[in-house]
Amino acid sequence: MKIRVLLFGQLAEASGVSELEMEGYADTISLISALQERFPTLQQSKYMMAVNQQMVSENTKLSENATVALMPPFSGG
Amino acid sequence: MKEGKPKNIFIKGAITASFIAESIEKHSVKKNIGGHSIFLGQVRADEINGKKVSAIEYTAYEEMAMQKMHEIREAVFEQYELTCMHVYHSLGKVAAGEICLFVFTSSAHRKAAIAACSELVERIKAELPVWGAELFEDNTHQWKVNQ
């Protein structure tokens, strides 16, 4: 099961990537813990999460080809 | 004027005065309008620890931002008696002194236009997945925090 992960702003900067593919994670908790292992700076970062462009705050099941975005606090305008 | 599909709100670089002027001019054919309200966000040359901000570089989760803006647009149209609404946000580098956000509402009467414009600006800053990096004159940067 492929998941597309997007990182933005300071998260992309700190991890050095803005987009990656992860495989084999059924929900956001397992995905996040794998991402934290790969990018330790994520553990201290403040961010919100969107699954297929919908904001989520609780553990969310992921389906094939889901897009998960990790987003630091917004600072547009 | 309600629209069915998300619109692209992003403009590469600064929003020019001529773009804003043209946008105003286009409304002269809409004779049911009695008042416009316009908000222009401008990049400020803040001084932080002795270093001056020379520009802000904006990035966004564009697809989601456009979808979110579509939802905000629909909600604000529901709430206020508006004739039309236009929102433009810069992406990429915008120098200090240049315009990075243009929010334009029109209505038969001023109160709806002013209130809707103000609400839009607040919601844009709070809800759109857009990020600004403040670039300093010495080529370092820090991430902008909205107040």
Tab-separated table of C-alpha atoms in Angstrom:
chain	number	residue	atom	x	y	z
A	1	MET	CA	0.000	0.000	0.000
A	2	LYS	CA	1.627	3.179	-1.202
A	3	ILE	CA	1.297	6.457	0.674
A	4	ARG	CA	2.437	9.802	-0.666
A	5	VAL	CA	3.870	12.037	2.039
A	6	LEU	CA	4.238	15.790	1.624
A	7	LEU	CA	6.292	18.000	3.919
A	8	PHE	CA	6.042	21.766	3.927
A	9	GLY	CA	7.806	24.859	5.217
A	10	GLN	CA	10.319	24.295	7.988
A	11	LEU	CA	9.542	20.550	8.020
A	12	ALA	CA	10.667	20.207	4.409
A	13	GLU	CA	13.700	22.307	5.178
A	14	ALA	CA	14.709	20.315	8.263
A	15	SER	CA	14.229	16.909	6.639
A	16	GLY	CA	15.663	17.893	3.272
A	17	VAL	CA	12.706	16.480	1.304
A	18	SER	CA	9.314	17.813	0.367
A	19	GLU	CA	7.781	14.665	-1.068
A	20	LEU	CA	8.335	10.955	-0.530
A	21	GLU	CA	6.622	7.645	-0.886
A	22	MET	CA	6.100	5.275	2.028
A	23	GLU	CA	4.849	1.752	1.791
A	24	GLY	CA	2.945	-0.497	4.167
A	25	TYR	CA	1.378	1.812	6.753
A	26	ALA	CA	-2.289	1.354	7.549
A	27	ASP	CA	-2.872	4.436	9.660
A	28	THR	CA	-1.384	7.822	10.449
A	29	ILE	CA	0.099	6.784	13.824
A	30	SER	CA	2.235	4.054	12.283
A	31	LEU	CA	3.199	6.313	9.400
A	32	ILE	CA	4.215	9.162	11.727
A	33	SER	CA	6.335	6.920	13.904
A	34	ALA	CA	8.155	5.640	10.805
A	35	LEU	CA	8.639	9.203	9.599
A	36	GLN	CA	9.956	10.277	12.998
A	37	GLU	CA	12.500	7.498	12.876
A	38	ARG	CA	13.640	8.629	9.464
A	39	PHE	CA	13.559	12.340	10.289
A	40	PRO	CA	14.285	12.742	14.023
A	41	THR	CA	13.726	16.524	13.866
A	42	LEU	CA	10.006	15.811	13.350
A	43	GLN	CA	9.752	14.830	16.997
A	44	GLN	CA	10.352	18.381	18.158
A	45	SER	CA	8.356	19.992	15.375
A	46	LYS	CA	4.913	21.450	15.657
A	47	TYR	CA	2.677	20.469	12.766
A	48	MET	CA	-0.821	19.700	11.595
A	49	MET	CA	-1.751	16.815	9.384
A	50	ALA	CA	-4.043	16.437	6.392
A	51	VAL	CA	-5.084	13.169	4.771
A	52	ASN	CA	-6.219	13.691	1.190
A	53	GLN	CA	-6.424	17.418	1.915
A	54	GLN	CA	-8.689	17.000	4.940
A	55	MET	CA	-7.287	18.092	8.290
A	56	VAL	CA	-7.135	15.240	10.802
A	57	SER	CA	-6.330	15.384	14.495
A	58	GLU	CA	-6.808	11.758	15.468
A	59	ASN	CA	-5.391	8.533	14.189
A	60	THR	CA	-6.749	8.025	10.681
A	61	LYS	CA	-6.841	4.922	8.504
A	62	LEU	CA	-4.950	5.232	5.258
A	63	SER	CA	-6.060	3.790	1.970
A	64	GLU	CA	-4.018	2.957	-1.122
A	65	ASN	CA	-2.479	6.079	-2.685
A	66	ALA	CA	-3.509	8.334	0.172
A	67	THR	CA	-1.703	11.668	0.389
A	68	VAL	CA	-0.591	12.655	3.875
A	69	ALA	CA	0.617	16.217	4.361
A	70	LEU	CA	2.602	17.402	7.380
A	71	MET	CA	2.171	21.118	7.750
A	72	PRO	CA	3.794	23.561	10.180
A	73	PRO	CA	1.636	26.429	11.502
A	74	PHE	CA	0.326	28.462	8.576
A	75	SER	CA	1.902	31.837	7.928
A	76	GLY	CA	0.351	33.148	4.748
A	77	GLY	CA	-0.751	36.693	4.062
B	1	MET	CA	-21.430	35.667	-8.416
B	2	LYS	CA	-20.975	32.197	-7.019
B	3	GLU	CA	-18.511	29.873	-8.625
B	4	GLY	CA	-18.656	26.107	-8.713
B	5	LYS	CA	-15.001	25.162	-8.919
B	6	PRO	CA	-11.904	26.058	-6.893
B	7	LYS	CA	-10.129	29.002	-8.455
B	8	ASN	CA	-6.415	29.529	-8.637
B	9	ILE	CA	-5.662	32.295	-6.163
B	10	PHE	CA	-1.889	32.204	-6.539
B	11	ILE	CA	0.238	34.722	-8.370
B	12	LYS	CA	3.949	34.241	-8.880
B	13	GLY	CA	5.816	37.060	-7.156
B	14	ALA	CA	4.392	40.389	-6.048
B	15	ILE	CA	0.878	41.585	-6.863
B	16	THR	CA	1.317	44.743	-8.906
B	17	ALA	CA	-0.550	48.023	-8.547
B	18	SER	CA	-1.597	47.774	-12.193
B	19	PHE	CA	-3.152	44.331	-11.592
B	20	ILE	CA	-5.119	45.779	-8.680
B	21	ALA	CA	-6.158	48.834	-10.709
B	22	GLU	CA	-7.364	46.651	-13.578
B	23	SER	CA	-9.316	44.492	-11.167
B	24	ILE	CA	-11.081	47.580	-9.793
B	25	GLU	CA	-11.742	48.900	-13.292
B	26	LYS	CA	-13.410	45.652	-14.389
B	27	HIS	CA	-16.183	46.282	-11.865
B	28	SER	CA	-17.423	49.480	-13.488
B	29	VAL	CA	-19.824	47.402	-15.608
B	30	LYS	CA	-21.473	45.974	-12.501
B	31	LYS	CA	-23.834	48.780	-11.683
B	32	ASN	CA	-25.525	47.076	-8.728
B	33	ILE	CA	-22.332	47.550	-6.706
B	34	GLY	CA	-22.403	50.415	-4.227
B	35	GLY	CA	-19.215	49.742	-2.300
B	36	HIS	CA	-15.928	47.889	-2.546
B	37	SER	CA	-13.633	46.883	0.254
B	38	ILE	CA	-10.010	46.082	-0.440
B	39	PHE	CA	-7.306	44.663	1.788
B	40	LEU	CA	-3.703	44.724	0.625
B	41	GLY	CA	-1.067	42.834	2.557
B	42	GLN	CA	2.405	44.303	2.190
B	43	VAL	CA	5.745	42.752	3.111
B	44	ARG	CA	7.224	44.583	6.074
B	45	ALA	CA	10.971	45.147	6.485
B	46	ASP	CA	11.003	43.973	10.105
B	47	GLU	CA	14.248	44.193	11.994
B	48	ILE	CA	14.965	41.037	13.988
B	49	ASN	CA	18.115	40.819	16.108
B	50	GLY	CA	19.702	43.561	14.075
B	51	LYS	CA	18.917	41.927	10.725
B	52	LYS	CA	16.449	43.401	8.291
B	53	VAL	CA	13.854	41.398	6.347
B	54	SER	CA	14.427	42.022	2.640
B	55	ALA	CA	11.702	39.735	1.262
B	56	ILE	CA	9.308	36.927	2.106
B	57	GLU	CA	9.378	33.720	0.128
B	58	TYR	CA	5.983	32.020	0.058
B	59	THR	CA	5.275	28.356	-0.500
B	60	ALA	CA	1.929	26.581	-0.292
B	61	TYR	CA	0.147	23.271	-0.463
B	62	GLU	CA	-1.498	24.696	-3.531
B	63	GLU	CA	-4.199	22.092	-4.189
B	64	MET	CA	-5.377	22.103	-0.614
B	65	ALA	CA	-5.177	25.886	-0.313
B	66	MET	CA	-7.366	26.318	-3.382
B	67	GLN	CA	-9.871	23.783	-2.095
B	68	LYS	CA	-9.902	25.455	1.320
B	69	MET	CA	-10.276	28.887	-0.256
B	70	HIS	CA	-13.210	27.541	-2.229
B	71	GLU	CA	-14.908	26.468	1.020
B	72	ILE	CA	-14.198	29.830	2.659
B	73	ARG	CA	-15.502	31.636	-0.417
B	74	GLU	CA	-18.761	29.677	-0.361
B	75	ALA	CA	-19.216	30.244	3.372
B	76	VAL	CA	-18.590	34.000	3.125
B	77	PHE	CA	-20.964	34.299	0.164
B	78	GLU	CA	-23.607	32.551	2.277
B	79	GLN	CA	-23.054	34.901	5.158
B	80	TYR	CA	-22.912	38.282	3.414
B	81	GLU	CA	-24.813	39.957	0.592
B	82	LEU	CA	-21.902	40.190	-1.812
B	83	THR	CA	-21.827	40.951	-5.493
B	84	CYS	CA	-18.357	39.539	-5.940
B	85	MET	CA	-15.185	38.465	-4.213
B	86	HIS	CA	-11.609	38.175	-5.409
B	87	VAL	CA	-8.610	36.784	-3.553
B	88	TYR	CA	-4.996	36.664	-4.738
B	89	HIS	CA	-1.978	35.487	-2.786
B	90	SER	CA	1.644	35.599	-3.855
B	91	LEU	CA	3.906	32.582	-4.182
B	92	GLY	CA	7.691	32.784	-4.356
B	93	LYS	CA	9.667	35.861	-3.471
B	94	VAL	CA	8.026	39.179	-2.621
B	95	ALA	CA	10.331	42.062	-1.660
B	96	ALA	CA	9.707	44.330	1.341
B	97	GLY	CA	7.287	47.058	0.317
B	98	GLU	CA	5.551	44.897	-2.282
B	99	ILE	CA	2.017	43.498	-2.109
B	100	CYS	CA	1.579	39.810	-1.259
B	101	LEU	CA	-2.171	39.547	-0.553
B	102	PHE	CA	-5.113	41.177	-2.340
B	103	VAL	CA	-8.631	40.653	-1.022
B	104	PHE	CA	-11.429	42.466	-2.817
B	105	THR	CA	-15.131	42.319	-1.952
B	106	SER	CA	-18.006	44.228	-3.504
B	107	SER	CA	-21.567	44.697	-2.428
B	108	ALA	CA	-24.588	46.927	-2.908
B	109	HIS	CA	-23.794	48.510	0.456
B	110	ARG	CA	-20.557	49.145	2.298
B	111	LYS	CA	-21.173	47.199	5.508
B	112	ALA	CA	-21.335	43.755	3.907
B	113	ALA	CA	-18.292	44.486	1.735
B	114	ILE	CA	-16.205	45.679	4.698
B	115	ALA	CA	-17.230	42.869	7.064
B	116	ALA	CA	-16.733	40.156	4.449
B	117	CYS	CA	-13.320	41.512	3.468
B	118	SER	CA	-12.174	41.582	7.063
B	119	GLU	CA	-13.431	38.065	7.740
B	120	LEU	CA	-11.763	36.760	4.589
B	121	VAL	CA	-8.379	38.173	5.573
B	122	GLU	CA	-8.573	36.549	9.007
B	123	ARG	CA	-9.627	33.197	7.584
B	124	ILE	CA	-6.972	33.276	4.839
B	125	LYS	CA	-4.233	33.825	7.410
B	126	ALA	CA	-5.562	31.166	9.779
B	127	GLU	CA	-6.748	28.453	7.428
B	128	LEU	CA	-4.798	28.410	4.178
B	129	PRO	CA	-1.785	26.088	4.045
B	130	VAL	CA	0.672	28.794	3.031
B	131	TRP	CA	4.089	29.463	4.575
B	132	GLY	CA	6.310	32.497	4.477
B	133	ALA	CA	10.050	32.450	5.012
B	134	GLU	CA	11.423	35.854	5.972
B	135	LEU	CA	14.636	36.390	4.040
B	136	PHE	CA	17.252	38.655	5.548
B	137	GLU	CA	19.715	40.877	3.752
B	138	ASP	CA	22.585	38.532	4.725
B	139	ASN	CA	20.882	35.595	2.923
B	140	THR	CA	19.785	33.835	6.122
B	141	HIS	CA	16.087	33.338	6.836
B	142	GLN	CA	13.532	32.510	9.485
B	143	TRP	CA	9.988	31.170	9.244
B	144	LYS	CA	7.275	33.758	9.586
B	145	VAL	CA	4.783	33.404	12.449
B	146	ASN	CA	1.284	34.830	12.000
B	147	GLN	CA	0.040	36.958	14.871
